[in-house]
CSV table of C-alpha atoms in Angstrom, one decimal:
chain,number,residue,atom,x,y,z
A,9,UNK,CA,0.0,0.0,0.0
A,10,UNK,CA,1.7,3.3,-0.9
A,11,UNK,CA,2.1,6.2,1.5
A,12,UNK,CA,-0.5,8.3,1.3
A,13,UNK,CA,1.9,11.3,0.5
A,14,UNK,CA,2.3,10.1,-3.5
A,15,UNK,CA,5.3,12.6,-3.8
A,16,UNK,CA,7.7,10.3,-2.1
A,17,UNK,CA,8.0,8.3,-5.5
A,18,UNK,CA,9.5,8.6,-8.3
A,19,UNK,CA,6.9,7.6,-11.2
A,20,UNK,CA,7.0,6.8,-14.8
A,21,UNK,CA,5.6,10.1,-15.6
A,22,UNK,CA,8.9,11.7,-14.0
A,23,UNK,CA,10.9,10.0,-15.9
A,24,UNK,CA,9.1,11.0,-19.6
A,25,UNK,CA,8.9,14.5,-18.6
A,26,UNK,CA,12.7,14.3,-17.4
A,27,UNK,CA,13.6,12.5,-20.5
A,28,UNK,CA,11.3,15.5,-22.8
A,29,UNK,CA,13.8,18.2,-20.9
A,30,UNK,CA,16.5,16.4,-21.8
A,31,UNK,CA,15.5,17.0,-25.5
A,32,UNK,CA,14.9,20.3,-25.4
A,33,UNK,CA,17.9,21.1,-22.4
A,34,UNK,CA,19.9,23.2,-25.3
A,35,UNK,CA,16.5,26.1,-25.1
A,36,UNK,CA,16.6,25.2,-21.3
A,37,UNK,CA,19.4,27.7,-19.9
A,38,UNK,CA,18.1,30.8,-18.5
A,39,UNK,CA,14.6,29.7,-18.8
A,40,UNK,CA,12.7,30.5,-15.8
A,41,UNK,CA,11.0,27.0,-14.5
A,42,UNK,CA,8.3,26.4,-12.0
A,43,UNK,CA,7.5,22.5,-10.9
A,44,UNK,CA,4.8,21.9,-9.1
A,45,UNK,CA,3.7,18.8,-7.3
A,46,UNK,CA,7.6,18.2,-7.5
A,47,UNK,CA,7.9,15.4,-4.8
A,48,UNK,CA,11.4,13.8,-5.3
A,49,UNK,CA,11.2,16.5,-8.0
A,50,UNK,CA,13.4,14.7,-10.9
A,51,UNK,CA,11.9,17.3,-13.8
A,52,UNK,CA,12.8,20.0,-11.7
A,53,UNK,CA,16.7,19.0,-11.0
A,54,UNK,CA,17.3,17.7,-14.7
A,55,UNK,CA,16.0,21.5,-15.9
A,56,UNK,CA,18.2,23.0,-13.0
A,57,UNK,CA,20.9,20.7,-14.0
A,58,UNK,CA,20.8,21.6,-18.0
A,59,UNK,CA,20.7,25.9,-16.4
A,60,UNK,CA,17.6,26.9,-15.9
A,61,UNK,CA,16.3,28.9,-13.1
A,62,UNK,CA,14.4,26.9,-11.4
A,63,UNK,CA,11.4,26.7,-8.3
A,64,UNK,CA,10.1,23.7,-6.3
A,65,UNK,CA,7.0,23.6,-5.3
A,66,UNK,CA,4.5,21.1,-3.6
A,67,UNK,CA,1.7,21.1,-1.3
A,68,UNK,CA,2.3,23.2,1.9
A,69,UNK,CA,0.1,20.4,3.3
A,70,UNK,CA,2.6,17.9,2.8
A,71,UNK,CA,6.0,19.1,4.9
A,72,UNK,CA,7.6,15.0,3.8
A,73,UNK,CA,7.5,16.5,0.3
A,74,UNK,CA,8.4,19.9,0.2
A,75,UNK,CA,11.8,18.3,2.4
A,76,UNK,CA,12.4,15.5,-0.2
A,77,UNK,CA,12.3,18.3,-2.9
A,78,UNK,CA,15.3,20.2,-0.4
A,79,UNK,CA,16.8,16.4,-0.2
A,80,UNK,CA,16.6,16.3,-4.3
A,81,UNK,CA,18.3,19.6,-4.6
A,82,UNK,CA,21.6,19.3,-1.8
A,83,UNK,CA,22.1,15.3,-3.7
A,84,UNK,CA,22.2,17.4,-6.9
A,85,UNK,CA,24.8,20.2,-5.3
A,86,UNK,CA,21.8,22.8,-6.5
A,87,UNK,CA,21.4,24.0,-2.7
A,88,UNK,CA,20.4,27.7,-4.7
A,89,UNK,CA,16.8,26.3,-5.8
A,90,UNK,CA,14.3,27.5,-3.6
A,91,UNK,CA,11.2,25.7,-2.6
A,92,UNK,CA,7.9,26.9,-2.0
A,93,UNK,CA,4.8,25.3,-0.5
A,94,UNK,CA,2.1,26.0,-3.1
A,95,UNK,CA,-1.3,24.2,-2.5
A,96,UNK,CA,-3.4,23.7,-5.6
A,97,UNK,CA,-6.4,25.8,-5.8
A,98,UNK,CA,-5.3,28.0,-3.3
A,99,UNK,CA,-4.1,31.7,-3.7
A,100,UNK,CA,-1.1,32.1,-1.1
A,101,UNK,CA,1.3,35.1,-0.4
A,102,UNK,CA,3.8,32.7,-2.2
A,103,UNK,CA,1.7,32.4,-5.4
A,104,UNK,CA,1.3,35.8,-6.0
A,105,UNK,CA,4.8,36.6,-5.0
A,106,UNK,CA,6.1,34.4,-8.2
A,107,UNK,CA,8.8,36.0,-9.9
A,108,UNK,CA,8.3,35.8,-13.5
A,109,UNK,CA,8.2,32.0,-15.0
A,110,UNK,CA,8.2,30.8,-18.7
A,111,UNK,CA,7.5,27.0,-18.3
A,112,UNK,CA,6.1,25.2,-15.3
A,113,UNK,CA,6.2,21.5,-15.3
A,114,UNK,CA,4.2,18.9,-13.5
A,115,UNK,CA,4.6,15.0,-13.9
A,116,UNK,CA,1.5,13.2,-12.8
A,117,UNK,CA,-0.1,15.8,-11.2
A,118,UNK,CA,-3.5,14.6,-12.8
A,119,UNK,CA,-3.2,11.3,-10.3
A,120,UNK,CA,-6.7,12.0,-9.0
A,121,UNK,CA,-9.6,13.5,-10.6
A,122,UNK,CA,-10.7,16.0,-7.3
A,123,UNK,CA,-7.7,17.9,-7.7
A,124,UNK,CA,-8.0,18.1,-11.7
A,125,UNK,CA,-9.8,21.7,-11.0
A,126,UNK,CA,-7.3,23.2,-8.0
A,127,UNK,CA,-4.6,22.1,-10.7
A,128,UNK,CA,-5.4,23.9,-13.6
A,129,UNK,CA,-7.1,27.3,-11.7
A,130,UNK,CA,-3.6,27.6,-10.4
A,131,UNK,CA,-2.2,26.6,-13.8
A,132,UNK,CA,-4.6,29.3,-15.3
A,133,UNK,CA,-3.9,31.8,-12.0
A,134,UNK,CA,0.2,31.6,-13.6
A,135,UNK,CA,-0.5,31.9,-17.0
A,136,UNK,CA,-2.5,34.4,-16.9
A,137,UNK,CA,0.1,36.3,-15.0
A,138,UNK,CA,2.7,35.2,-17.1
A,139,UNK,CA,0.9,34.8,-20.7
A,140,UNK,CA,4.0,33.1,-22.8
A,141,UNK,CA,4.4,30.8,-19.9
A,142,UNK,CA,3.6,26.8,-20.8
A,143,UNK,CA,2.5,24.2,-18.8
A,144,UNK,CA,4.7,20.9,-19.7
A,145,UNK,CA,3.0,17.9,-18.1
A,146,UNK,CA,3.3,14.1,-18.4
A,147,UNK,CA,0.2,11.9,-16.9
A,148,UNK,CA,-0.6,8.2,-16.7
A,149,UNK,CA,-4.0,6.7,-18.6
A,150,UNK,CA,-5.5,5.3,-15.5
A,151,UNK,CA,-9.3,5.4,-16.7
A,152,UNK,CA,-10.8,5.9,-19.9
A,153,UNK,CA,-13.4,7.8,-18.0
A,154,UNK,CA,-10.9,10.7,-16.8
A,155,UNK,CA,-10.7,14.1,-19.2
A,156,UNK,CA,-9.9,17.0,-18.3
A,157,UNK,CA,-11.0,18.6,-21.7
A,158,UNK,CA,-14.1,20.6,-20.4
A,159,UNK,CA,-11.7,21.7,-17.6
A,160,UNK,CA,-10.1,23.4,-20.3
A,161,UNK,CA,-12.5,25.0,-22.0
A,162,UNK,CA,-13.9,26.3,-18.7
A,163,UNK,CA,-10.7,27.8,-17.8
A,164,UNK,CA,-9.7,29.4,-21.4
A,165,UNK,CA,-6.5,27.0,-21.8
A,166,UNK,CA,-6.0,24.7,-24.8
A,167,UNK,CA,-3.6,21.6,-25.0
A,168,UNK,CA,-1.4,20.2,-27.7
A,169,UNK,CA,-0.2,16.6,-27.1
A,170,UNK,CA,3.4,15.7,-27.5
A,171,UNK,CA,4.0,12.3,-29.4
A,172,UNK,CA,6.2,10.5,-26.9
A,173,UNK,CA,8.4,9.3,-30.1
A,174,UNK,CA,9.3,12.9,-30.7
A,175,UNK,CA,11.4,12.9,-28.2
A,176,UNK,CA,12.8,9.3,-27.9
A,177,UNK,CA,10.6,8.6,-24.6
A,178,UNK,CA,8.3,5.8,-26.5
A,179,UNK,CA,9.8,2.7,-24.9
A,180,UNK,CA,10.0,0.6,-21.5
A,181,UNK,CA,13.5,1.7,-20.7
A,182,UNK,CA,14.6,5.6,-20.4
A,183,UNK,CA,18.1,7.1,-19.4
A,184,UNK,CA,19.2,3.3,-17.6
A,185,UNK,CA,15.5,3.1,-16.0
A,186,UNK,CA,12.9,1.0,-16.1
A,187,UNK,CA,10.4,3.6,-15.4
A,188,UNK,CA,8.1,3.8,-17.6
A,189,UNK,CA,7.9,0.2,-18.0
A,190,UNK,CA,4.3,-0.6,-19.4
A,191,UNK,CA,2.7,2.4,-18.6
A,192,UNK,CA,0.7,4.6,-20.8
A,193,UNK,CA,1.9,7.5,-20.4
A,194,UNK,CA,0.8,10.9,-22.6
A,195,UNK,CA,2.6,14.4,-22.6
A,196,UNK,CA,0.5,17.4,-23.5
A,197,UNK,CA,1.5,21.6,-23.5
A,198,UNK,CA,-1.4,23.8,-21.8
A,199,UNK,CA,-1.0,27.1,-22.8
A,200,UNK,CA,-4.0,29.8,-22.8
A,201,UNK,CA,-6.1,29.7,-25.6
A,202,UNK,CA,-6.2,32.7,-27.8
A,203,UNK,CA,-8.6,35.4,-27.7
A,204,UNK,CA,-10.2,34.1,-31.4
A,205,UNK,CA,-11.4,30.9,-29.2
A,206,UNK,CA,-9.0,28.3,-30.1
């Protein structure tokens, strides 16, 4: 039975998403990079690790997380990368104290469908305030029956889905790990939709 605090684990979806960053780590430096929901925060250090300015963030709920994130960062000697408690859904001093981000990441953040609304009004609360930002995010197919398309629409954002073969991430084995194994995992941008209502 897993702990109850999910963010102690590293999970397949970490892995794609670290493995996507690792693609693209040449645009990374001197990006500006929020994670949130970072756990054991492997996106986060890989970003931070290729040079970009990078944030932790988890639940401020969950104080085993937020100190696994600090653990993450002092194994990777990147003691400089702060991190917040940000709790989806909720507007805190910290959120609205942000500095200026241009991609925030999240692997598996869409683990249960209660939290599939607090996620994306605080994905929508930082794009909004930062309207070239994009929301990178890997999830695993657990249902058929889970969407979060009208979510979407509700809160203006529109997603583009990443073909895991585009950036080599389409197998059972990634970077020596056998995360993702035989998962289905899926990668999609969110980004706000445009004022002409795409």
């Amino acid at each position: 039975v897993l702990d109850s605090q999910y963010g102690m684990y590293v999970w397949p979806c970490a892995v794609v998403l670290a493995q996507y960053l690792w693609a693209h780590r040449r645009s990374l430096p001197g990006k500006r990079v929020l994670e949130i929901g970072a756990g054991v925060s492997l996106p986060g250090v890989v970003a931070a690790r290729c040079g970009a300015q990078v944030i932790l963030s988890d639940s401020e709920e969950l104080p085993r997380c937020l100190q696994s994130c600090r653990s993450s960062c002092l194994m990777n000697r990147l003691s400089h990368v702060p991190v917040l408690g940000l709790t989806w859904g909720r507007v805190s001093p910290e959120l609205l104290s942000l500095a200026p981000i241009d991609v925030i990441l999240g692997s598996d953040v869409f683990f249960d469908p209660k939290d599939f609304e607090d996620i994306l009004t605080t994905i929508y609360f930082l794009l909004e305030k930062n309207p070239h930002a994009q929301f990178w995010t890997t999830y695993q197919v657990r249902s058929a029956d889970w969407s979060i398309e009208a979510l979407l629409y509700k809160w203006k954002l529109k997603s583009i889905h990443v073909p895991l073969h585009s950036f080599g991430a389409d197998k059972e084995h990634l970077a020596s790990s056998s995360l993702p194994g035989r998962h289905t995992i899926e990668m999609m941008i969110i980004s706000l939709a445009q004022s002409d209502g795409t």
